[in-house]
PDB file of C-alpha atoms in Angstrom:
ATOM      1  CA  GLY A1093       9.951  -6.916 -62.482  1.00 63.00           C
ATOM      2  CA  ASN A1094       6.754  -9.001 -62.631  1.00 67.00           C
ATOM      3  CA  LEU A1095       5.126 -10.255 -59.424  1.00 60.00           C
ATOM      4  CA  ILE A1096       4.910 -14.029 -59.601  1.00 65.00           C
ATOM      5  CA  GLY A1097       3.805 -14.738 -56.045  1.00 60.00           C
ATOM      6  CA  PHE A1098       4.104 -13.713 -52.454  1.00 56.00           C
ATOM      7  CA  PHE A1099       4.680 -15.351 -49.105  1.00 57.00           C
ATOM      8  CA  GLY A1100       3.137 -14.188 -45.814  1.00 57.00           C
ATOM      9  CA  VAL A1101       2.931 -15.274 -42.206  1.00 56.00           C
ATOM     10  CA  ALA A1102      -0.151 -14.606 -40.070  1.00 59.00           C
ATOM     11  CA  ARG A1103      -0.601 -15.142 -36.372  1.00 59.00           C
ATOM     12  CA  ASP A1104      -3.941 -15.466 -34.600  1.00 51.00           C
ATOM     13  CA  ILE A1105      -3.810 -13.151 -31.573  1.00 50.00           C
ATOM     14  CA  THR A1106      -7.395 -13.788 -30.465  1.00 58.00           C
ATOM     15  CA  GLU A1107      -6.334 -15.810 -27.440  1.00 65.00           C
ATOM     16  CA  ARG A1108      -3.744 -13.223 -26.432  1.00 68.00           C
ATOM     17  CA  LYS A1109      -6.296 -10.402 -26.695  1.00 65.00           C
ATOM     18  CA  ARG A1110      -8.772 -12.368 -24.578  1.00 59.00           C
ATOM     19  CA  ALA A1111      -6.103 -12.976 -21.950  1.00 70.00           C
ATOM     20  CA  GLU A1112      -5.208  -9.271 -21.914  1.00 76.00           C
ATOM     21  CA  GLU A1113      -8.857  -8.275 -21.511  1.00 73.00           C
ATOM     22  CA  GLU A1114      -9.276 -10.782 -18.711  1.00 70.00           C
ATOM     23  CA  THR A1115      -6.160  -9.552 -16.912  1.00 76.00           C
ATOM     24  CA  ARG A1116      -7.236  -5.909 -17.127  1.00 79.00           C
ATOM     25  CA  LEU A1117     -10.689  -6.755 -15.787  1.00 74.00           C
ATOM     26  CA  LEU A1118      -9.349  -8.838 -12.894  1.00 77.00           C
ATOM     27  CA  LEU A1119      -6.940  -6.084 -11.886  1.00 82.00           C
ATOM     28  CA  ALA A1120      -9.725  -3.500 -11.999  1.00 77.00           C
ATOM     29  CA  LEU A1121     -11.988  -5.757  -9.925  1.00 74.00           C
ATOM     30  CA  THR A1122      -9.322  -6.373  -7.315  1.00 78.00           C
ATOM     31  CA  GLN A1123      -8.594  -2.677  -6.922  1.00 82.00           C
ATOM     32  CA  ALA A1124     -12.269  -1.681  -6.795  1.00 75.00           C
ATOM     33  CA  ILE A1125     -13.215  -4.319  -4.237  1.00 72.00           C
ATOM     34  CA  ASN A1126     -10.185  -3.623  -2.061  1.00 76.00           C
ATOM     35  CA  GLU A1127     -11.168   0.060  -1.966  1.00 81.00           C
ATOM     36  CA  ALA A1128     -14.857  -0.636  -1.264  1.00 77.00           C
ATOM     37  CA  PRO A1129     -15.893   0.221   2.312  1.00 80.00           C
ATOM     38  CA  ASP A1130     -18.240  -2.767   2.691  1.00 79.00           C
ATOM     39  CA  PHE A1131     -19.516  -5.914   0.982  1.00 77.00           C
ATOM     40  CA  ASP A1132     -22.522  -4.269  -0.691  1.00 83.00           C
ATOM     41  CA  SER A1133     -20.346  -1.524  -2.168  1.00 84.00           C
ATOM     42  CA  ALA A1134     -17.885  -4.147  -3.372  1.00 81.00           C
ATOM     43  CA  LEU A1135     -20.682  -6.037  -5.109  1.00 84.00           C
ATOM     44  CA  ARG A1136     -21.967  -2.932  -6.900  1.00 88.00           C
ATOM     45  CA  MET A1137     -18.441  -1.989  -7.965  1.00 87.00           C
ATOM     46  CA  ALA A1138     -17.842  -5.503  -9.285  1.00 85.00           C
ATOM     47  CA  LEU A1139     -20.966  -5.340 -11.460  1.00 90.00           C
ATOM     48  CA  GLN A1140     -19.920  -1.929 -12.735  1.00 90.00           C
ATOM     49  CA  LYS A1141     -16.392  -3.050 -13.647  1.00 88.00           C
ATOM     50  CA  VAL A1142     -17.656  -6.127 -15.521  1.00 88.00           C
ATOM     51  CA  CYS A1143     -20.167  -4.042 -17.494  1.00 90.00           C
ATOM     52  CA  GLU A1144     -17.664  -1.309 -18.300  1.00 88.00           C
ATOM     53  CA  SER A1145     -15.036  -3.808 -19.447  1.00 85.00           C
ATOM     54  CA  THR A1146     -17.318  -5.952 -21.644  1.00 85.00           C
ATOM     55  CA  ASP A1147     -20.414  -5.672 -23.866  1.00 84.00           C
ATOM     56  CA  TRP A1148     -22.940  -5.949 -21.010  1.00 92.00           C
ATOM     57  CA  PHE A1149     -24.939  -2.833 -20.135  1.00 93.00           C
ATOM     58  CA  MET A1150     -26.597  -4.065 -16.940  1.00 96.00           C
ATOM     59  CA  GLY A1151     -25.801  -6.475 -14.127  1.00 95.00           C
ATOM     60  CA  GLU A1152     -27.831  -7.792 -11.206  1.00 96.00           C
ATOM     61  CA  VAL A1153     -27.249 -10.222  -8.331  1.00 94.00           C
ATOM     62  CA  TRP A1154     -29.434 -13.018  -6.983  1.00 96.00           C
ATOM     63  CA  ILE A1155     -28.749 -14.145  -3.422  1.00 93.00           C
ATOM     64  CA  PRO A1156     -30.054 -17.057  -1.338  1.00 94.00           C
ATOM     65  CA  ARG A1157     -32.758 -16.272   1.191  1.00 94.00           C
ATOM     66  CA  ALA A1158     -31.685 -16.793   4.819  1.00 89.00           C
ATOM     67  CA  ASP A1159     -33.260 -20.271   4.907  1.00 93.00           C
ATOM     68  CA  GLY A1160     -31.553 -21.258   1.632  1.00 91.00           C
ATOM     69  CA  SER A1161     -34.805 -22.197  -0.084  1.00 95.00           C
ATOM     70  CA  VAL A1162     -34.885 -19.692  -2.951  1.00 97.00           C
ATOM     71  CA  LEU A1163     -32.915 -16.957  -4.651  1.00 97.00           C
ATOM     72  CA  GLU A1164     -34.117 -13.378  -4.326  1.00 97.00           C
ATOM     73  CA  LEU A1165     -32.963 -10.215  -6.036  1.00 96.00           C
ATOM     74  CA  SER A1166     -30.257  -8.289  -4.224  1.00 93.00           C
ATOM     75  CA  PRO A1167     -30.607  -4.505  -3.971  1.00 91.00           C
ATOM     76  CA  ASN A1168     -27.120  -4.310  -5.537  1.00 91.00           C
ATOM     77  CA  TRP A1169     -27.165  -3.779  -9.317  1.00 94.00           C
ATOM     78  CA  TYR A1170     -25.590  -1.622 -12.018  1.00 94.00           C
ATOM     79  CA  GLY A1171     -26.934  -0.181 -15.266  1.00 93.00           C
ATOM     80  CA  GLN A1172     -25.451   1.986 -18.016  1.00 84.00           C
ATOM     81  CA  ARG A1173     -28.663   3.592 -19.272  1.00 84.00           C
ATOM     82  CA  PRO A1174     -31.671   5.409 -17.746  1.00 83.00           C
ATOM     83  CA  GLY A1175     -34.941   3.616 -17.160  1.00 83.00           C
ATOM     84  CA  LEU A1176     -33.508   0.387 -15.729  1.00 92.00           C
ATOM     85  CA  GLU A1177     -34.758   1.153 -12.228  1.00 92.00           C
ATOM     86  CA  LYS A1178     -38.270   0.065 -13.237  1.00 92.00           C
ATOM     87  CA  PHE A1179     -36.983  -3.312 -14.445  1.00 94.00           C
ATOM     88  CA  ILE A1180     -35.299  -3.834 -11.067  1.00 94.00           C
ATOM     89  CA  THR A1181     -38.390  -2.676  -9.161  1.00 94.00           C
ATOM     90  CA  ASP A1182     -40.660  -4.962 -11.201  1.00 94.00           C
ATOM     91  CA  SER A1183     -38.261  -7.852 -10.583  1.00 95.00           C
ATOM     92  CA  GLN A1184     -38.298  -7.509  -6.792  1.00 93.00           C
ATOM     93  CA  GLY A1185     -41.328  -9.773  -6.389  1.00 90.00           C
ATOM     94  CA  PHE A1186     -39.649 -12.743  -8.096  1.00 96.00           C
ATOM     95  CA  VAL A1187     -37.937 -15.605  -6.276  1.00 97.00           C
ATOM     96  CA  PHE A1188     -36.380 -18.675  -7.873  1.00 97.00           C
ATOM     97  CA  PRO A1189     -36.002 -22.113  -6.282  1.00 97.00           C
ATOM     98  CA  PRO A1190     -33.156 -24.317  -7.519  1.00 96.00           C
ATOM     99  CA  GLY A1191     -33.620 -25.191 -11.197  1.00 96.00           C
ATOM    100  CA  GLU A1192     -36.284 -22.572 -11.957  1.00 96.00           C
ATOM    101  CA  GLY A1193     -35.776 -19.446 -14.040  1.00 96.00           C
ATOM    102  CA  LEU A1194     -32.348 -18.415 -15.277  1.00 97.00           C
ATOM    103  CA  PRO A1195     -30.897 -17.647 -11.815  1.00 97.00           C
ATOM    104  CA  GLY A1196     -32.341 -20.855 -10.333  1.00 97.00           C
ATOM    105  CA  ARG A1197     -30.977 -22.998 -13.157  1.00 97.00           C
ATOM    106  CA  VAL A1198     -27.462 -21.616 -12.683  1.00 97.00           C
ATOM    107  CA  TRP A1199     -27.786 -21.916  -8.902  1.00 96.00           C
ATOM    108  CA  ALA A1200     -28.632 -25.613  -9.238  1.00 96.00           C
ATOM    109  CA  SER A1201     -26.147 -26.511 -12.002  1.00 96.00           C
ATOM    110  CA  ARG A1202     -23.264 -24.292 -10.802  1.00 94.00           C
ATOM    111  CA  GLN A1203     -22.606 -23.684 -14.512  1.00 95.00           C
ATOM    112  CA  SER A1204     -22.821 -20.478 -16.524  1.00 96.00           C
ATOM    113  CA  GLU A1205     -25.748 -20.152 -18.928  1.00 97.00           C
ATOM    114  CA  TRP A1206     -26.273 -17.842 -21.921  1.00 97.00           C
ATOM    115  CA  LEU A1207     -29.687 -16.928 -23.349  1.00 97.00           C
ATOM    116  CA  LYS A1208     -29.769 -15.410 -26.838  1.00 97.00           C
ATOM    117  CA  ASP A1209     -32.972 -13.416 -26.208  1.00 97.00           C
ATOM    118  CA  VAL A1210     -34.714 -13.436 -22.825  1.00 96.00           C
ATOM    119  CA  SER A1211     -37.655 -11.468 -24.212  1.00 94.00           C
ATOM    120  CA  VAL A1212     -38.928 -14.498 -26.165  1.00 93.00           C
ATOM    121  CA  ASP A1213     -38.449 -17.205 -23.526  1.00 83.00           C
ATOM    122  CA  GLY A1214     -41.001 -16.777 -20.746  1.00 88.00           C
ATOM    123  CA  GLU A1215     -40.366 -20.255 -19.339  1.00 89.00           C
ATOM    124  CA  ILE A1216     -36.667 -19.839 -18.588  1.00 92.00           C
ATOM    125  CA  PHE A1217     -37.029 -16.090 -18.117  1.00 96.00           C
ATOM    126  CA  PRO A1218     -40.399 -15.304 -16.447  1.00 96.00           C
ATOM    127  CA  ARG A1219     -39.565 -11.576 -16.533  1.00 96.00           C
ATOM    128  CA  ALA A1220     -39.757 -11.595 -20.357  1.00 96.00           C
ATOM    129  CA  ALA A1221     -42.521  -8.951 -20.434  1.00 94.00           C
ATOM    130  CA  PHE A1222     -40.362  -6.608 -18.340  1.00 94.00           C
ATOM    131  CA  ALA A1223     -37.406  -7.326 -20.629  1.00 95.00           C
ATOM    132  CA  ILE A1224     -39.434  -6.309 -23.691  1.00 94.00           C
ATOM    133  CA  GLU A1225     -40.493  -3.084 -22.005  1.00 93.00           C
ATOM    134  CA  THR A1226     -36.896  -2.298 -21.002  1.00 92.00           C
ATOM    135  CA  GLY A1227     -35.196  -3.395 -24.231  1.00 93.00           C
ATOM    136  CA  ILE A1228     -33.253  -6.254 -22.683  1.00 95.00           C
ATOM    137  CA  LYS A1229     -32.228  -9.125 -24.963  1.00 96.00           C
ATOM    138  CA  ALA A1230     -29.231 -11.440 -24.456  1.00 97.00           C
ATOM    139  CA  ALA A1231     -28.286 -12.546 -20.942  1.00 97.00           C
ATOM    140  CA  LEU A1232     -25.473 -14.398 -19.234  1.00 96.00           C
ATOM    141  CA  ALA A1233     -25.794 -15.832 -15.721  1.00 97.00           C
ATOM    142  CA  VAL A1234     -22.714 -16.985 -13.810  1.00 95.00           C
ATOM    143  CA  PRO A1235     -22.349 -18.478 -10.321  1.00 94.00           C
ATOM    144  CA  THR A1236     -19.860 -17.209  -7.772  1.00 90.00           C
ATOM    145  CA  ILE A1237     -19.087 -18.357  -4.244  1.00 83.00           C
ATOM    146  CA  ALA A1238     -19.053 -15.633  -1.577  1.00 74.00           C
ATOM    147  CA  GLY A1239     -18.148 -17.070   1.805  1.00 69.00           C
ATOM    148  CA  ASP A1240     -20.523 -19.919   2.579  1.00 74.00           C
ATOM    149  CA  GLN A1241     -23.135 -19.055  -0.045  1.00 82.00           C
ATOM    150  CA  MET A1242     -23.472 -19.059  -3.809  1.00 89.00           C
ATOM    151  CA  LEU A1243     -24.547 -15.895  -5.601  1.00 92.00           C
ATOM    152  CA  VAL A1244     -25.740 -15.731  -9.203  1.00 96.00           C
ATOM    153  CA  LEU A1245     -24.653 -12.730 -11.279  1.00 94.00           C
ATOM    154  CA  VAL A1246     -26.770 -11.952 -14.353  1.00 97.00           C
ATOM    155  CA  PHE A1247     -25.647  -9.600 -17.130  1.00 96.00           C
ATOM    156  CA  PHE A1248     -27.755  -8.230 -19.991  1.00 97.00           C
ATOM    157  CA  MET A1249     -27.286  -6.843 -23.521  1.00 95.00           C
ATOM    158  CA  ARG A1250     -29.501  -4.602 -25.629  1.00 93.00           C
ATOM    159  CA  GLU A1251     -29.425  -6.944 -28.636  1.00 95.00           C
ATOM    160  CA  ALA A1252     -30.084 -10.631 -29.200  1.00 96.00           C
ATOM    161  CA  ARG A1253     -26.781 -12.436 -29.648  1.00 95.00           C
ATOM    162  CA  GLU A1254     -25.568 -15.999 -29.952  1.00 96.00           C
ATOM    163  CA  GLU A1255     -23.275 -17.217 -27.189  1.00 96.00           C
ATOM    164  CA  GLU A1256     -19.757 -15.790 -27.371  1.00 92.00           C
ATOM    165  CA  ARG A1257     -17.212 -17.969 -25.622  1.00 90.00           C
ATOM    166  CA  ARG A1258     -14.859 -15.017 -25.198  1.00 86.00           C
ATOM    167  CA  LEU A1259     -17.393 -13.127 -23.091  1.00 86.00           C
ATOM    168  CA  VAL A1260     -18.396 -16.229 -21.147  1.00 89.00           C
ATOM    169  CA  GLU A1261     -14.766 -16.997 -20.311  1.00 88.00           C
ATOM    170  CA  ILE A1262     -13.949 -13.430 -19.287  1.00 85.00           C
ATOM    171  CA  VAL A1263     -17.026 -13.041 -17.071  1.00 86.00           C
ATOM    172  CA  SER A1264     -16.614 -16.535 -15.600  1.00 85.00           C
ATOM    173  CA  ALA A1265     -12.985 -15.768 -14.714  1.00 82.00           C
ATOM    174  CA  ALA A1266     -14.129 -12.521 -13.113  1.00 81.00           C
ATOM    175  CA  ALA A1267     -16.818 -14.359 -11.133  1.00 82.00           C
ATOM    176  CA  ALA A1268     -14.264 -16.859  -9.826  1.00 80.00           C
ATOM    177  CA  GLN A1269     -12.012 -13.994  -8.751  1.00 76.00           C
ATOM    178  CA  LEU A1270     -14.948 -12.228  -7.138  1.00 75.00           C
ATOM    179  CA  GLY A1271     -15.674 -15.202  -4.922  1.00 70.00           C
ATOM    180  CA  SER A1272     -12.330 -15.029  -3.150  1.00 70.00           C
ATOM    181  CA  LEU A1273     -12.381 -11.223  -3.009  1.00 67.00           C
ATOM    182  CA  PHE A1274     -15.906 -11.184  -1.557  1.00 68.00           C
ATOM    183  CA  GLN A1275     -14.934 -13.808   1.002  1.00 70.00           C
ATOM    184  CA  ARG A1276     -12.008 -11.668   2.113  1.00 70.00           C
ATOM    185  CA  LYS A1277     -14.199  -8.554   2.254  1.00 65.00           C
ATOM    186  CA  GLN A1278     -16.755 -10.367   4.410  1.00 66.00           C
ATOM    187  CA  ALA A1279     -13.989 -11.601   6.727  1.00 70.00           C
ATOM    188  CA  GLU A1280     -12.681  -8.043   7.086  1.00 72.00           C
ATOM    189  CA  GLU A1281     -16.146  -6.780   7.975  1.00 68.00           C
ATOM    190  CA  GLU A1282     -16.592  -9.550  10.549  1.00 73.00           C
ATOM    191  CA  ARG A1283     -13.231  -8.773  12.157  1.00 78.00           C
ATOM    192  CA  ALA A1284     -14.127  -5.071  12.305  1.00 78.00           C
ATOM    193  CA  ARG A1285     -17.503  -5.910  13.879  1.00 77.00           C
ATOM    194  CA  LEU A1286     -15.906  -8.144  16.535  1.00 81.00           C
ATOM    195  CA  SER A1287     -13.246  -5.536  17.225  1.00 79.00           C
ATOM    196  CA  ALA A1288     -15.921  -2.877  17.748  1.00 80.00           C
ATOM    197  CA  ILE A1289     -17.780  -5.184  20.152  1.00 82.00           C
ATOM    198  CA  LEU A1290     -14.592  -5.853  22.143  1.00 79.00           C
ATOM    199  CA  GLU A1291     -13.776  -2.159  22.347  1.00 81.00           C
ATOM    200  CA  ALA A1292     -17.289  -1.401  23.592  1.00 79.00           C
ATOM    201  CA  THR A1293     -17.069  -3.949  26.432  1.00 72.00           C
TER     202      THR A1293
END
């Protein structure tokens, strides 16, 4: 009747949970973008789905200027708390050439980049003062191809945090999926535009 030992088997399900999270997010993105009436709506919905499915509370998009020289802030963004509009408004005057600032670095390298706390790194994140005012800390920037141009999506957290590979992998997978979905959405819009022109002539 005395316990002299025990035997147990444990299984690490971390990878399975990450795969499930990724699958749920990709399905939600596909549905949202397919239902979006235009490209801008699709972009806003994509940011919202990523934020709602992960630990990020805000997402923004940097797009190439028409001449391809710099990235500028897109009007499409998503935030889960009040007061973020000022951060976006204050950010409108910024542009980033390849290799400069967080968006420019990701644009040039075509690789995701995580910053533990943007509020203390004014060189990589020139908007650090705005981040302090808004309560923004950790950030992740990921590239995605939309048609013939590269966009940079940037997501923010409220707390400083070391890089988490799970979040990087999930958001990077979502960004890769977004590229093809955005390309299809743009093609649909172009076909609709040409069809309207043909009907008018």
